[in-house]
CSV table of C-alpha atoms in Angstrom, one decimal:
chain,number,residue,atom,x,y,z
A,1,MET,CA,-14.0,-27.7,17.4
A,2,THR,CA,-15.8,-28.3,14.4
A,3,GLY,CA,-18.0,-25.0,15.1
A,4,LEU,CA,-15.3,-23.2,14.6
A,5,ALA,CA,-13.9,-20.9,11.1
A,6,VAL,CA,-10.4,-22.2,9.6
A,7,LEU,CA,-8.3,-19.9,7.6
A,8,ALA,CA,-6.1,-20.4,4.3
A,9,GLY,CA,-3.0,-20.0,6.3
A,10,MET,CA,-0.4,-19.1,4.3
A,11,VAL,CA,2.0,-16.0,3.8
A,12,VAL,CA,2.2,-15.7,-0.3
A,13,PRO,CA,5.8,-14.7,-1.2
A,14,LEU,CA,6.0,-11.6,-3.4
A,15,ALA,CA,6.8,-12.4,-7.4
A,16,ALA,CA,9.2,-10.1,-7.2
A,17,ALA,CA,10.6,-7.3,-5.8
A,18,THR,CA,9.1,-4.1,-5.9
A,19,PRO,CA,10.9,-1.5,-7.6
A,20,ALA,CA,12.8,1.4,-5.5
A,21,ALA,CA,11.3,4.2,-6.7
A,22,ALA,CA,7.5,2.6,-6.7
A,23,LEU,CA,5.7,3.8,-3.2
A,24,THR,CA,4.0,1.1,-1.4
A,25,ARG,CA,2.0,-0.1,1.7
A,26,THR,CA,1.7,-2.9,3.6
A,27,LEU,CA,-1.3,-3.8,4.6
A,28,ALA,CA,-3.6,-6.9,6.4
A,29,TYR,CA,-6.9,-7.7,5.3
A,30,VAL,CA,-9.0,-9.4,7.9
A,31,THR,CA,-12.2,-11.3,7.1
A,32,ASN,CA,-14.6,-10.5,9.5
A,33,ASN,CA,-16.7,-13.6,9.5
A,34,ALA,CA,-19.7,-12.9,11.8
A,35,ALA,CA,-20.2,-9.2,9.8
A,36,GLY,CA,-19.7,-10.0,6.7
A,37,THR,CA,-16.5,-7.6,5.7
A,38,VAL,CA,-13.4,-7.3,5.4
A,39,SER,CA,-11.0,-4.8,7.7
A,40,VAL,CA,-8.1,-3.0,5.9
A,41,ILE,CA,-4.9,-2.4,8.5
A,42,ASP,CA,-2.6,0.0,7.5
A,43,THR,CA,0.9,-1.9,9.4
A,44,ALA,CA,2.7,1.3,9.4
A,45,THR,CA,-0.4,2.7,11.9
A,46,ASP,CA,-2.2,-0.7,12.8
A,47,THR,CA,-5.4,1.1,12.4
A,48,VAL,CA,-7.6,-0.1,9.9
A,49,THR,CA,-8.1,2.5,6.7
A,50,ALA,CA,-11.5,0.5,5.6
A,51,THR,CA,-13.9,-1.6,5.9
A,52,ILE,CA,-15.2,-4.1,2.8
A,53,ASP,CA,-18.7,-5.4,2.4
A,54,VAL,CA,-18.2,-9.1,0.9
A,55,GLY,CA,-20.0,-12.6,1.4
A,56,SER,CA,-21.5,-14.1,3.9
A,57,GLY,CA,-19.4,-15.8,6.2
A,58,PRO,CA,-16.4,-14.6,5.1
A,59,GLU,CA,-13.2,-16.9,6.2
A,60,GLY,CA,-9.9,-17.5,3.9
A,61,VAL,CA,-8.4,-14.5,2.3
A,62,ALA,CA,-5.3,-14.4,0.3
A,63,VAL,CA,-4.2,-11.4,-2.0
A,64,THR,CA,-2.3,-11.8,-5.3
A,65,PRO,CA,1.5,-11.4,-5.8
A,66,ASP,CA,1.1,-8.0,-7.0
A,67,GLY,CA,-1.2,-6.4,-4.6
A,68,THR,CA,-3.9,-5.9,-7.1
A,69,ARG,CA,-6.3,-8.1,-5.7
A,70,ALA,CA,-7.5,-9.5,-2.6
A,71,TYR,CA,-9.9,-13.2,-2.7
A,72,VAL,CA,-12.0,-14.0,-0.2
A,73,THR,CA,-14.0,-17.1,0.9
A,74,ASN,CA,-17.7,-16.5,1.6
A,75,SER,CA,-18.2,-19.8,3.9
A,76,ASN,CA,-21.7,-19.5,4.5
A,77,GLY,CA,-22.1,-19.6,0.6
A,78,THR,CA,-20.7,-20.9,-2.5
A,79,THR,CA,-18.5,-18.3,-3.7
A,80,VAL,CA,-15.5,-15.9,-3.5
A,81,SER,CA,-15.3,-12.3,-3.9
A,82,VAL,CA,-12.2,-10.8,-5.6
A,83,ILE,CA,-11.8,-7.4,-3.6
A,84,SER,CA,-9.7,-4.0,-5.4
A,85,THR,CA,-6.8,-3.2,-3.4
A,86,ALA,CA,-6.6,0.1,-5.1
A,87,THR,CA,-10.4,0.9,-4.6
A,88,ASN,CA,-11.4,-1.4,-2.1
A,89,THR,CA,-14.6,-2.5,-3.2
A,90,VAL,CA,-15.4,-5.7,-4.9
A,91,THR,CA,-15.1,-6.2,-8.7
A,92,ALA,CA,-15.8,-10.0,-9.4
A,93,THR,CA,-18.0,-12.9,-7.4
A,94,ILE,CA,-17.0,-16.0,-8.6
A,95,ASP,CA,-19.1,-19.6,-7.8
A,96,VAL,CA,-17.5,-22.2,-6.6
A,97,GLY,CA,-18.3,-25.0,-4.8
A,98,ARG,CA,-20.0,-25.5,-1.3
A,99,GLY,CA,-18.9,-24.1,2.3
A,100,PRO,CA,-15.4,-22.4,0.9
A,101,ARG,CA,-13.1,-22.2,3.6
A,102,GLY,CA,-9.2,-21.3,2.9
A,103,VAL,CA,-7.8,-19.9,0.0
A,104,ALA,CA,-4.1,-19.5,-1.3
A,105,ILE,CA,-2.4,-18.3,-4.5
A,106,THR,CA,0.3,-19.5,-7.0
A,107,PRO,CA,3.6,-17.4,-6.5
A,108,ASP,CA,3.0,-16.5,-9.9
A,109,GLY,CA,-0.7,-15.3,-9.3
A,110,THR,CA,-2.2,-17.5,-11.9
A,111,ARG,CA,-3.9,-19.7,-9.9
A,112,ALA,CA,-6.2,-19.1,-6.6
A,113,TYR,CA,-7.4,-22.7,-4.8
A,114,VAL,CA,-10.1,-22.8,-2.9
A,115,THR,CA,-11.2,-25.3,-0.4
A,116,ASN,CA,-14.8,-26.3,-0.6
A,117,SER,CA,-15.4,-27.8,2.7
A,118,ILE,CA,-19.2,-29.5,1.8
A,119,GLY,CA,-18.2,-32.0,-0.5
A,120,GLY,CA,-14.5,-32.3,-0.5
A,121,SER,CA,-13.3,-30.6,-3.5
A,122,VAL,CA,-10.7,-27.8,-4.6
A,123,SER,CA,-11.9,-25.4,-6.8
A,124,VAL,CA,-9.0,-24.1,-9.0
A,125,ILE,CA,-9.5,-20.5,-10.3
A,126,ASP,CA,-8.0,-18.8,-13.6
A,127,THR,CA,-7.0,-15.4,-12.2
A,128,SER,CA,-7.1,-13.7,-15.3
A,129,THR,CA,-10.5,-14.3,-15.8
A,130,ASN,CA,-12.0,-15.4,-12.3
A,131,THR,CA,-13.5,-18.3,-13.5
A,132,VAL,CA,-12.9,-22.0,-12.4
A,133,ALA,CA,-10.8,-24.2,-14.4
A,134,ALA,CA,-10.7,-27.2,-13.2
A,135,THR,CA,-12.4,-29.3,-9.6
A,136,VAL,CA,-10.2,-31.4,-7.9
A,137,ASP,CA,-11.7,-34.0,-5.4
A,138,VAL,CA,-9.3,-34.0,-1.9
A,139,GLY,CA,-10.3,-35.5,1.1
A,140,GLU,CA,-13.5,-34.9,3.8
A,141,ALA,CA,-13.9,-31.3,4.7
A,142,PRO,CA,-11.1,-29.8,3.4
A,143,ARG,CA,-10.0,-26.4,5.2
A,144,GLY,CA,-6.9,-24.9,5.2
A,145,VAL,CA,-4.9,-24.8,1.7
A,146,ALA,CA,-1.3,-23.6,0.8
A,147,VAL,CA,1.1,-23.3,-2.0
A,148,GLY,CA,4.5,-24.6,-2.8
A,149,PHE,CA,6.0,-26.5,-5.1
A,150,SER,CA,2.9,-28.2,-4.8
A,151,VAL,CA,-1.0,-27.6,-3.2
A,152,TYR,CA,-1.2,-28.8,0.3
A,153,VAL,CA,-4.5,-29.3,1.6
A,154,ALA,CA,-5.7,-30.1,5.1
A,155,ASN,CA,-8.4,-32.4,5.3
A,156,ALA,CA,-10.8,-32.0,8.6
A,157,GLY,CA,-12.9,-34.9,7.8
A,158,SER,CA,-10.2,-37.3,7.0
A,159,ASN,CA,-7.1,-36.6,9.3
A,160,THR,CA,-4.8,-36.5,5.9
A,161,VAL,CA,-3.5,-34.0,4.0
A,162,SER,CA,-4.0,-34.0,0.1
A,163,VAL,CA,-1.1,-33.0,-2.0
A,164,ILE,CA,-2.0,-31.9,-5.8
A,165,ASP,CA,0.4,-31.3,-9.0
A,166,THR,CA,-0.2,-28.2,-10.4
A,167,ALA,CA,0.4,-28.8,-13.5
A,168,THR,CA,-2.1,-31.6,-13.8
A,169,HIS,CA,-4.5,-30.5,-11.2
A,170,THR,CA,-4.8,-34.4,-9.6
A,171,VAL,CA,-3.8,-35.5,-6.5
A,172,THR,CA,0.0,-37.5,-6.4
A,173,ALA,CA,-0.3,-37.9,-2.5
A,174,THR,CA,-1.9,-38.4,0.7
A,175,VAL,CA,-0.6,-38.1,3.7
A,176,ASP,CA,-1.7,-39.5,6.8
A,177,VAL,CA,-1.5,-36.5,10.0
A,178,GLY,CA,-2.8,-35.6,13.3
A,179,THR,CA,-7.0,-35.5,14.3
A,180,PHE,CA,-9.0,-32.6,12.4
A,181,PRO,CA,-6.1,-30.6,10.6
A,182,GLN,CA,-7.4,-27.4,9.7
A,183,GLY,CA,-4.6,-25.0,9.1
A,184,VAL,CA,-1.2,-25.3,6.6
A,185,ALA,CA,1.4,-23.4,5.5
A,186,VAL,CA,4.6,-24.5,3.4
A,187,ASN,CA,8.4,-23.0,3.7
A,188,PRO,CA,10.6,-24.2,1.0
A,189,ASP,CA,11.4,-27.6,2.8
A,190,SER,CA,8.6,-27.9,4.8
A,191,ALA,CA,4.9,-28.1,5.2
A,192,TYR,CA,2.9,-27.4,8.4
A,193,VAL,CA,-0.4,-28.9,9.6
A,194,THR,CA,-2.3,-28.0,12.9
A,195,ASN,CA,-4.0,-30.8,14.5
A,196,THR,CA,-7.0,-29.2,16.8
A,197,ASN,CA,-8.1,-32.5,18.4
A,198,ASP,CA,-4.0,-33.5,19.3
A,199,ALA,CA,-2.6,-30.0,20.2
A,200,THR,CA,0.2,-30.8,17.6
A,201,VAL,CA,1.4,-29.3,14.0
A,202,SER,CA,2.8,-32.2,11.8
A,203,VAL,CA,5.8,-31.4,9.6
A,204,ILE,CA,5.3,-32.8,6.4
A,205,ASP,CA,8.7,-33.0,4.4
A,206,THR,CA,7.7,-31.8,0.8
A,207,THR,CA,10.3,-33.6,-1.0
A,208,GLY,CA,8.9,-37.1,0.3
A,209,ASN,CA,5.5,-35.9,1.4
A,210,THR,CA,6.0,-37.8,4.8
A,211,VAL,CA,5.8,-36.5,8.2
A,212,ASP,CA,9.2,-35.7,9.8
A,213,ALA,CA,8.2,-34.5,12.9
A,214,THR,CA,5.3,-33.7,15.3
A,215,VAL,CA,5.4,-30.7,17.2
A,216,ASP,CA,3.3,-30.5,20.6
A,217,VAL,CA,1.8,-26.9,21.0
A,218,GLY,CA,-1.1,-25.3,22.8
A,219,ASP,CA,-4.6,-26.8,23.0
A,220,SER,CA,-6.8,-26.2,20.0
A,221,PRO,CA,-4.1,-25.2,17.2
A,222,LEU,CA,-5.6,-23.6,14.4
A,223,GLY,CA,-4.4,-21.4,12.4
A,224,VAL,CA,-0.2,-21.2,11.0
A,225,ALA,CA,2.2,-19.3,8.8
A,226,ALA,CA,5.8,-19.3,8.5
A,227,ALA,CA,8.1,-16.5,8.0
A,228,LEU,CA,9.3,-16.7,4.4
A,229,VAL,CA,12.0,-14.2,4.0
A,230,GLY,CA,14.6,-14.5,6.2
A,231,GLY,CA,13.2,-16.1,9.3
A,232,ALA,CA,13.3,-19.4,10.9
A,233,ASN,CA,9.6,-19.6,12.7
A,234,VAL,CA,6.3,-20.9,12.5
A,235,TYR,CA,3.7,-19.5,14.2
A,236,VAL,CA,0.7,-21.1,15.4
A,237,THR,CA,-2.4,-19.9,16.9
A,238,ASN,CA,-4.1,-22.0,20.0
A,239,ALA,CA,-7.8,-21.2,20.3
A,240,THR,CA,-8.1,-22.4,24.1
A,241,SER,CA,-4.8,-22.5,25.5
A,242,PRO,CA,-6.0,-19.8,26.5
A,243,GLY,CA,-5.3,-17.7,23.5
A,244,THR,CA,-1.8,-18.2,23.0
A,245,VAL,CA,0.6,-18.2,19.9
A,246,SER,CA,3.1,-20.7,19.7
A,247,VAL,CA,6.9,-20.5,18.0
A,248,ILE,CA,8.3,-22.7,16.3
A,249,ASN,CA,12.0,-22.9,15.1
A,250,SER,CA,11.7,-24.9,11.9
A,251,ALA,CA,15.2,-25.7,12.2
A,252,THR,CA,14.8,-27.8,15.2
A,253,ASN,CA,11.3,-27.7,14.9
A,254,THR,CA,10.5,-27.1,19.2
A,255,VAL,CA,8.8,-24.2,20.7
A,256,THR,CA,10.8,-21.6,21.6
A,257,ALA,CA,8.2,-18.9,22.9
A,258,THR,CA,4.3,-18.8,23.6
A,259,ILE,CA,3.1,-15.5,23.3
A,260,PRO,CA,-0.4,-14.5,25.2
A,261,VAL,CA,-2.9,-12.8,23.0
A,262,GLY,CA,-6.7,-12.2,22.7
A,263,ALA,CA,-9.5,-14.5,23.1
A,264,LEU,CA,-9.9,-17.4,20.8
A,265,PRO,CA,-7.0,-16.3,18.1
A,266,GLN,CA,-7.2,-18.1,15.0
A,267,GLY,CA,-6.0,-16.5,11.5
A,268,VAL,CA,-2.3,-15.7,11.5
A,269,ALA,CA,0.1,-13.8,9.1
A,270,VAL,CA,3.6,-12.5,9.4
A,271,THR,CA,4.6,-9.3,7.5
A,272,PRO,CA,6.6,-9.4,4.2
A,273,ASP,CA,10.2,-8.1,6.4
A,274,THR,CA,8.7,-10.9,9.7
A,275,SER,CA,9.3,-8.1,12.1
A,276,ARG,CA,5.8,-8.5,13.3
A,277,VAL,CA,2.9,-11.5,12.9
A,278,TYR,CA,-0.8,-10.3,12.4
A,279,VAL,CA,-3.3,-13.0,14.8
A,280,THR,CA,-6.8,-12.8,14.5
A,281,ASN,CA,-9.1,-13.6,17.7
A,282,VAL,CA,-12.5,-14.4,17.1
A,283,GLY,CA,-13.5,-14.2,20.8
A,284,SER,CA,-12.5,-10.6,21.4
A,285,ASP,CA,-13.2,-9.0,17.9
A,286,THR,CA,-9.2,-7.5,17.9
A,287,VAL,CA,-6.3,-8.4,16.2
A,288,SER,CA,-3.1,-9.0,18.2
A,289,VAL,CA,0.4,-7.4,16.5
A,290,ILE,CA,3.4,-9.0,17.5
A,291,ASP,CA,6.6,-7.8,17.8
A,292,THR,CA,8.9,-10.8,16.7
A,293,ALA,CA,11.9,-9.3,18.2
A,294,THR,CA,10.5,-9.4,21.8
A,295,HIS,CA,7.7,-12.1,21.4
A,296,THR,CA,5.4,-9.3,23.1
A,297,VAL,CA,2.0,-7.7,21.5
A,298,ALA,CA,3.0,-4.4,20.5
A,299,ALA,CA,-0.7,-3.1,19.6
A,300,THR,CA,-4.2,-4.4,19.6
A,301,VAL,CA,-6.4,-3.0,16.7
A,302,ASP,CA,-10.3,-3.1,16.8
A,303,VAL,CA,-12.0,-5.1,13.3
A,304,GLY,CA,-15.4,-6.4,12.9
A,305,ASP,CA,-17.7,-8.5,14.5
A,306,GLY,CA,-15.7,-12.6,14.7
A,307,PRO,CA,-12.5,-11.7,12.8
A,308,VAL,CA,-10.9,-15.3,11.4
A,309,GLY,CA,-8.3,-14.8,8.2
A,310,VAL,CA,-5.9,-12.7,7.5
A,311,ALA,CA,-3.4,-12.0,4.6
A,312,ILE,CA,-1.0,-9.5,4.7
A,313,ALA,CA,0.8,-8.2,1.4
A,314,THR,CA,2.6,-5.2,-0.5
A,315,ILE,CA,0.3,-3.2,-2.3
A,316,PRO,CA,1.2,-0.3,-4.5
A,317,VAL,CA,-0.2,3.2,-4.3
A,318,LEU,CA,-1.8,4.4,-6.9
A,319,GLU,CA,-0.9,7.8,-8.8
A,320,GLN,CA,-3.0,10.6,-8.5
A,321,PRO,CA,-2.4,13.6,-10.9
A,322,ARG,CA,-1.2,17.1,-9.0
A,323,ILE,CA,-3.2,19.7,-8.6
A,324,ALA,CA,-2.3,22.2,-11.4
A,325,THR,CA,-0.7,25.7,-10.8
A,326,THR,CA,-0.6,28.9,-12.0
A,327,LEU,CA,2.4,31.5,-11.9
A,328,THR,CA,2.1,34.9,-12.5
A,329,LEU,CA,5.2,37.1,-12.8
A,330,LYS,CA,5.7,41.0,-13.2
A,331,ALA,CA,9.4,43.3,-12.6
A,332,GLU,CA,8.1,46.7,-10.7
A,333,GLU,CA,10.9,49.2,-11.3
A,334,LYS,CA,10.8,52.5,-9.1
A,335,GLU,CA,11.8,55.4,-11.4
A,336,GLY,CA,15.2,57.2,-10.9
A,337,LYS,CA,17.2,60.2,-12.0
A,338,GLY,CA,19.5,59.1,-14.7
A,339,LYS,CA,22.2,61.1,-16.5
A,340,ASP,CA,19.3,61.8,-19.4
A,341,GLY,CA,17.5,63.7,-16.5
A,342,PRO,CA,14.4,62.7,-14.4
A,343,GLY,CA,11.6,60.4,-15.8
A,344,VAL,CA,14.5,57.6,-16.9
A,345,LEU,CA,14.4,54.2,-15.7
A,346,ALA,CA,17.8,53.8,-15.4
A,347,GLY,CA,19.3,53.6,-11.8
A,348,GLY,CA,15.5,52.6,-10.9
A,349,ASP,CA,15.2,49.7,-8.9
A,350,ARG,CA,13.8,46.4,-10.0
A,351,THR,CA,11.5,43.8,-8.3
A,352,LEU,CA,9.9,41.0,-9.5
A,353,LYS,CA,6.7,39.9,-8.2
A,354,ALA,CA,5.6,36.5,-8.6
A,355,ARG,CA,2.1,34.8,-7.6
A,356,LEU,CA,1.3,30.9,-7.3
A,357,THR,CA,-2.4,30.0,-7.9
A,358,ALA,CA,-4.2,26.8,-7.8
A,359,GLY,CA,-7.9,27.3,-9.1
A,360,GLY,CA,-7.8,30.9,-8.5
A,361,GLU,CA,-6.7,30.1,-5.1
A,362,PRO,CA,-3.4,31.5,-3.2
A,363,VAL,CA,-0.9,28.8,-2.9
A,364,GLU,CA,1.2,29.3,0.7
A,365,GLY,CA,4.4,28.0,1.5
A,366,LYS,CA,6.3,27.4,-1.5
A,367,ARG,CA,9.7,27.7,-2.9
A,368,ILE,CA,9.5,29.9,-5.8
A,369,ALA,CA,13.2,30.5,-7.6
A,370,PHE,CA,13.9,33.5,-9.9
A,371,THR,CA,16.6,33.4,-12.4
A,372,THR,CA,17.9,35.4,-15.5
A,373,ASP,CA,19.8,33.7,-18.5
A,374,SER,CA,19.9,30.5,-16.2
A,375,THR,CA,21.8,33.1,-13.4
A,376,SER,CA,20.1,32.6,-9.7
A,377,LEU,CA,19.0,35.2,-8.4
A,378,CYS,CA,16.7,34.4,-5.7
A,379,THR,CA,14.7,32.4,-3.9
A,380,ASP,CA,11.3,32.9,-1.6
A,381,THR,CA,8.4,31.2,-0.5
A,382,THR,CA,4.7,32.1,-0.9
A,383,ASP,CA,2.9,33.8,1.5
A,384,SER,CA,-1.0,33.7,2.6
A,385,ARG,CA,-1.9,35.6,-0.6
A,386,GLY,CA,0.6,33.6,-2.9
A,387,HIS,CA,2.7,36.0,-3.3
A,388,THR,CA,7.0,35.7,-3.3
A,389,PHE,CA,9.5,38.6,-3.9
A,390,CYS,CA,12.5,39.4,-5.3
A,391,LYS,CA,14.9,42.3,-5.6
A,392,VAL,CA,17.0,42.9,-8.8
A,393,PRO,CA,20.7,43.5,-8.2
A,394,HIS,CA,21.8,46.7,-10.0
A,395,ARG,CA,24.3,44.5,-12.4
A,396,TYR,CA,20.9,43.4,-14.2
A,397,ASP,CA,18.7,45.9,-14.2
A,398,ASP,CA,19.1,47.0,-17.5
A,399,GLU,CA,17.0,45.4,-20.5
A,400,ALA,CA,16.8,41.8,-19.2
A,401,CYS,CA,14.2,38.8,-19.2
A,402,TYR,CA,13.6,37.1,-15.9
A,403,THR,CA,11.6,34.0,-15.2
A,404,ALA,CA,10.0,32.2,-12.0
A,405,THR,CA,9.9,28.7,-11.6
A,406,PHE,CA,7.9,26.9,-9.2
A,407,ALA,CA,9.5,23.1,-9.2
A,408,GLY,CA,6.0,21.3,-7.9
A,409,ASP,CA,5.5,18.6,-5.0
A,410,ASP,CA,3.6,15.8,-4.2
A,411,THR,CA,0.6,17.6,-4.2
A,412,HIS,CA,0.7,20.5,-6.8
A,413,GLY,CA,2.5,20.1,-10.1
A,414,PRO,CA,5.0,22.8,-11.6
A,415,SER,CA,4.8,26.4,-13.2
A,416,THR,CA,6.9,28.7,-14.2
A,417,ALA,CA,6.4,32.3,-16.5
A,418,THR,CA,8.7,34.5,-17.9
A,419,VAL,CA,8.9,38.6,-18.3
A,420,CYS,CA,11.1,40.7,-20.2
A,421,THR,CA,11.9,44.3,-20.1
A,422,GLN,CA,13.0,46.8,-22.2
A,423,HIS,CA,14.2,50.5,-21.7
A,424,HIS,CA,14.9,53.4,-24.1
A,425,HIS,CA,17.7,55.3,-22.5
A,426,GLY,CA,17.9,58.8,-23.4
A,427,GLU,CA,14.3,59.3,-23.9
A,428,PRO,CA,12.2,60.8,-21.3
A,429,HIS,CA,8.7,59.6,-20.7
A,430,HIS,CA,5.9,61.6,-22.4
A,431,GLU,CA,2.1,61.6,-21.5
A,432,GLY,CA,0.9,58.0,-22.1
A,433,ASP,CA,3.6,56.1,-22.8
A,434,GLN,CA,2.9,54.3,-19.6
A,435,PRO,CA,0.8,54.9,-16.6
A,436,ASP,CA,2.5,56.4,-13.9
A,437,ASP,CA,0.2,56.8,-11.1
A,438,SER,CA,3.1,55.8,-8.5
A,439,SER,CA,6.3,56.1,-10.5
A,440,THR,CA,6.0,52.7,-10.8
A,441,HIS,CA,6.1,50.8,-14.2
A,442,ALA,CA,5.0,46.9,-14.0
A,443,LEU,CA,5.6,45.1,-17.1
A,444,THR,CA,3.9,41.6,-16.6
A,445,GLN,CA,3.8,38.0,-18.8
A,446,ALA,CA,1.0,36.5,-19.6
A,447,PRO,CA,0.6,33.2,-16.6
A,448,MET,CA,2.1,30.1,-17.3
A,449,THR,CA,-0.1,26.8,-16.0
A,450,SER,CA,1.2,23.8,-15.3
A,451,PRO,CA,-0.6,20.2,-16.5
A,452,ALA,CA,-2.4,17.6,-14.5
A,453,LEU,CA,1.1,15.9,-14.0
A,454,PRO,CA,0.9,12.2,-12.4
A,455,THR,CA,2.7,11.7,-9.3
A,456,ILE,CA,2.6,9.3,-6.7
A,457,ARG,CA,0.6,9.9,-3.5
A,458,HIS,CA,2.0,9.2,0.0
A,459,SER,CA,-1.5,7.2,2.0
A,460,HIS,CA,-0.6,5.8,5.2
């Protein structure tokens, strides 16, 4: 089993709750070891929304608690790629040790711990500068890493787990576990370590750093993830069972379910709400999505070649400027016959006509509100030409100012326009007073254009 790649096996809890008003997406980041890429899966639709080129042999992946960056270990070299989750591009490349495998980030997001499988060390990355702040010697061939109150490192070549103090960056304990440990995950009380050659999971009491239990699982267990929020389950990928996930109840340390997935499952991660588990299948180039309520595979997602690691995080949606709009308004009046004779506007019908455009093009299907002195007159929806109309009640057909308002939406910014009419009762119109080609007079206010206001863009 030494030829199989290993992931970090850790889901890092968010440092703080996302504000209710902010829009977010929950995304899964999957390292495609043979392809040198990372697939981004939108968990709302279980579709791949982006594919990002990284280094050679990407394996471990972890996302910062604020959801802005993903750290990817490139196991065939000596680097870690830093991905901006906003742009899906690599913004930094960090030199670490040889054969970097696992990666885990502290709950406050200030440090990333990377296991270097060749040379037996852990690189400690300062995430504010993306530089290595310290290097810690651990056991032989370290693979998985997880962060709890301390840092736990599975040493595949030593059959041990190294416990690192996050304040001093020193090894404070070494715990004997099973044969060829690879994956490690933590919950508040325990660290769970997969022993690949023993088909077991060692449960370490994180208070005393002793093995409290050993749980039999499927053949060749590799990845492990703990449901950290509101869940009691631990999920273990069994690579050669063939292709299953063992569900361990952390309260009893017993296997309560075994779920068939794809070929050679390895990476595993739990969504923040614990409703689903994502499993990378190295042998079938897919990700299995498990419904935790039914313990069945609800979806299968095609990704790149040799998917190994997976991390799930809540990602903030970028603010994008709304499209600026322009609203024009005019009041059209049809002449009536007043008490002072024909040609006087009193008694005629008045219609307000507005037009909404964006970049000179009509905007269809938007609600326009018409008011006068803050009194609502009517609302109407723009047609294919951007036009909308409002007939003014007779009680308002004397001198008045009217306003048309588009409130804006997620795509278009707001805009308003105002027009004022003025009548001269008892004075008939004379030639040259107003153009009178169709017994209609149009009084038009200059258009008012909305600024390009920021808004939250929905992305699914």
